[in-house]
Amino acid sequence: MFRTIDALDVKGKRVLVRADLNVPAKDGKVTDSTRIDRSAATLKELASKGAKVIVLTHFGRPKGREEKYSQKLLLEPLAKAVGQPVAWADDCIGPQAEAVINGLKDGDIALLENVRFHPEEEKNDVAFARKLAVLGDLFVNDAFSTAHRAHASTEGLAHILPAAAGRLMQVELEALAKALGTPEKPVAAVVGGAKVSTKLELLGNLVGRVDYLIIGGGMANTFLFAQGKPVGKSLCEKEMAETAREILAKAKAAHCHIVLPVDAIIAGEFAENAPNKVVSVDDVPDDQMILDAGPASIEAIIDRLGGCKTLVWNGPLGAFEIAPFDKATNAVAQAAAERTAQGKLLTVAGGGDTVAALAKAGVDDKFSYVSTAGGAFLEWLEGKTLPGVAALEVKTGGCGCGKGGCH
Ligand code: AMP
């Protein structure tokens, strides 16, 4: 259970909002304002309720104060997104920030300079968190994508000020809860991508939680190899074969059904339009590599999804960047989107290349929820507690503040 902004009386209050406005930029200009646009809803709602809204964010990975990481370039797109002027403070703590905030009227919005200009931010330094906290009466965390980091502005602040999740964070947490917290069963997970070694914890967590684990991409080759299949010169982590067998055994014990490719599209090289053909996974020649799942595998996966109510997806089923090795990813993603549109399947996806793969398949806006959170989404799939989320949880007991033992 976490608190949302519905639980806060924000009128006339200074509300510190941790957003993630870490957008791509080139030559001092924002090149993709998606994150800013998505953050606007919470900021506009708070402003319309009469709060003095103070936006905290990071931009890039500065080492101390580095002007090339100044957040001034965010001002214009932010003002456009919220539809009102945004005040600017040259620092996120101290007299400069205080002066700007003192000048705010109810309903105004201010953006403070990069929280990572202070190394104490990433150290979750309590004294620094207190310096941030004196600028506000309430704290709203709307940055799920940084919630896997225990930093002063993502975690520390929530222990000092009354805290709640912003609307973006709320939507993300609700979607994730529906997908793996209390999902409608049967639940399937599609896990693809390059390597088993980068997704060990994720696979380990999912086998205990889903009914069907559909494995594709380069990592499926390692599982096929572990089962004694020939993989030719495919991407394959042969040293992970034992680990793959352990995951298969763990899945069996947990009654999780693992779905592996039965056929594959093979080619002699990893290249766009490389000559290719379909073979059974029992017949991959030594000089060929598996670059995608074949048609029988696609049919089997889509068939399997037909009986499921919930789908979690991370990673492409093949080398989706190079045609025609994007077929399995596209076909399965489109089938999942169709069932989502029919109201038969809840689809939640995210992490790494997944957003790009779904966008390429033309379905990134047709899944129930696509998380752009990257690392935080992956850590959630791994079953980890995200410190930024845990700090917003309403605990019972304690002094009655709802936070339980934090005061
Ligand atoms: P990840 O970041 O782990 O989700 O991996 C994504 C990458 O895996 C993409 O760049 C894909 O091209 C790559 N990939 C997927 N399937 C294969 C495959 N069969 N062989 C080589 N690379 C693959």
Short mmCIF file of N, CA and C and ligand atoms in Angstrom, two decimals, residues 192-195 198-199 216-219 221 234-235 265 270 289-293 314-322 325 351-354, ligand 1:
data_model
loop_
_atom_site.label_atom_id
_atom_site.label_comp_id
_atom_site.label_asym_id
_atom_site.label_seq_id
_atom_site.Cartn_x
_atom_site.Cartn_y
_atom_site.Cartn_z
N GLY A 192 13.30 -12.50 -23.55
CA GLY A 192 14.23 -12.68 -24.67
C GLY A 192 15.46 -11.84 -24.43
N GLY A 193 16.15 -11.53 -25.52
CA GLY A 193 17.36 -10.73 -25.39
C GLY A 193 18.60 -11.55 -25.59
N ALA A 194 19.73 -10.93 -25.34
CA ALA A 194 20.99 -11.53 -25.75
C ALA A 194 21.46 -12.67 -24.84
N LYS A 195 21.56 -12.37 -23.55
CA LYS A 195 22.30 -13.30 -22.69
C LYS A 195 21.54 -13.76 -21.46
N THR A 198 22.88 -11.94 -17.99
CA THR A 198 22.40 -10.64 -17.51
C THR A 198 20.98 -10.75 -16.92
N LYS A 199 20.35 -11.93 -17.10
CA LYS A 199 18.96 -12.03 -16.65
C LYS A 199 18.72 -13.20 -15.69
N GLY A 216 13.18 -16.69 -25.46
CA GLY A 216 13.57 -16.50 -26.86
C GLY A 216 14.87 -15.74 -26.95
N GLY A 217 15.20 -15.30 -28.16
CA GLY A 217 16.41 -14.50 -28.36
C GLY A 217 17.67 -15.34 -28.18
N GLY A 218 18.80 -14.62 -28.06
CA GLY A 218 20.07 -15.31 -27.91
C GLY A 218 20.09 -16.21 -26.69
N MET A 219 19.37 -15.80 -25.64
CA MET A 219 19.44 -16.60 -24.40
C MET A 219 18.80 -17.98 -24.57
N ASN A 221 19.28 -19.86 -27.00
CA ASN A 221 20.33 -20.74 -27.54
C ASN A 221 21.07 -21.45 -26.41
N SER A 234 25.90 -19.79 -33.19
CA SER A 234 24.95 -18.85 -32.57
C SER A 234 25.56 -18.19 -31.34
N LEU A 235 25.01 -17.01 -31.01
CA LEU A 235 25.32 -16.41 -29.71
C LEU A 235 24.87 -17.41 -28.65
N ILE A 265 15.17 -19.48 -37.34
CA ILE A 265 15.63 -18.90 -38.60
C ILE A 265 17.15 -18.79 -38.46
N PHE A 270 25.42 -12.22 -38.90
CA PHE A 270 24.50 -11.30 -38.23
C PHE A 270 24.43 -10.05 -39.09
N MET A 289 24.06 -19.52 -37.69
CA MET A 289 23.65 -19.01 -36.37
C MET A 289 22.13 -18.80 -36.32
N ILE A 290 21.58 -19.02 -35.13
CA ILE A 290 20.15 -18.79 -34.92
C ILE A 290 19.95 -17.30 -34.70
N LEU A 291 19.09 -16.69 -35.54
CA LEU A 291 18.86 -15.25 -35.36
C LEU A 291 17.41 -14.92 -35.02
N ASP A 292 16.53 -15.93 -35.10
CA ASP A 292 15.13 -15.67 -34.73
C ASP A 292 14.44 -17.01 -34.50
N ALA A 293 13.29 -16.94 -33.84
CA ALA A 293 12.48 -18.15 -33.69
C ALA A 293 11.74 -18.39 -35.01
N ASN A 314 9.85 -9.01 -21.39
CA ASN A 314 11.14 -8.31 -21.42
C ASN A 314 12.08 -8.97 -22.43
N GLY A 315 12.53 -8.19 -23.38
CA GLY A 315 13.55 -8.67 -24.32
C GLY A 315 12.96 -9.21 -25.62
N PRO A 316 13.65 -8.96 -26.75
CA PRO A 316 13.16 -9.42 -28.05
C PRO A 316 13.37 -10.92 -28.26
N LEU A 317 12.55 -11.51 -29.12
CA LEU A 317 12.63 -12.95 -29.39
C LEU A 317 13.69 -13.29 -30.44
N GLY A 318 14.26 -12.27 -31.06
CA GLY A 318 15.30 -12.50 -32.06
C GLY A 318 16.08 -11.21 -32.27
N ALA A 319 16.92 -11.22 -33.31
CA ALA A 319 17.72 -10.02 -33.62
C ALA A 319 16.82 -9.00 -34.31
N PHE A 320 15.95 -8.39 -33.50
CA PHE A 320 14.83 -7.59 -34.06
C PHE A 320 15.29 -6.36 -34.83
N GLU A 321 16.52 -5.92 -34.63
CA GLU A 321 16.98 -4.70 -35.32
C GLU A 321 17.21 -4.96 -36.80
N ILE A 322 17.45 -6.24 -37.18
CA ILE A 322 17.79 -6.51 -38.58
C ILE A 322 16.76 -7.45 -39.22
N PHE A 325 14.90 -10.79 -39.29
CA PHE A 325 15.01 -11.53 -38.03
C PHE A 325 14.18 -10.89 -36.91
N GLY A 351 11.94 -2.59 -20.03
CA GLY A 351 13.33 -2.97 -19.80
C GLY A 351 14.15 -3.06 -21.05
N GLY A 352 15.32 -2.45 -21.03
CA GLY A 352 16.30 -2.57 -22.12
C GLY A 352 15.72 -2.23 -23.48
N ASP A 353 15.92 -3.19 -24.42
CA ASP A 353 15.50 -2.96 -25.80
C ASP A 353 14.02 -3.22 -26.04
N THR A 354 13.30 -3.60 -25.01
CA THR A 354 11.92 -4.03 -25.21
C THR A 354 11.04 -2.92 -25.79
P1 AMP B 1 18.82 -7.50 -24.17
O1 AMP B 1 19.44 -6.14 -24.04
O2 AMP B 1 19.44 -8.53 -23.30
O3 AMP B 1 17.32 -7.45 -24.06
O4 AMP B 1 19.18 -8.01 -25.64
C1 AMP B 1 18.73 -7.40 -26.80
C2 AMP B 1 19.60 -7.79 -27.93
O5 AMP B 1 19.56 -9.19 -28.11
C3 AMP B 1 19.19 -7.18 -29.24
O6 AMP B 1 20.21 -6.32 -29.67
C4 AMP B 1 19.05 -8.37 -30.18
O7 AMP B 1 19.60 -8.16 -31.46
C5 AMP B 1 19.84 -9.45 -29.47
N1 AMP B 1 19.41 -10.78 -29.88
C6 AMP B 1 18.22 -11.34 -29.77
N2 AMP B 1 18.21 -12.56 -30.29
C7 AMP B 1 19.43 -12.80 -30.77
C8 AMP B 1 20.06 -13.90 -31.43
N3 AMP B 1 19.38 -15.02 -31.70
N4 AMP B 1 21.35 -13.78 -31.77
C9 AMP B 1 22.03 -12.65 -31.50
N5 AMP B 1 21.51 -11.59 -30.88
C10 AMP B 1 20.23 -11.65 -30.52
#
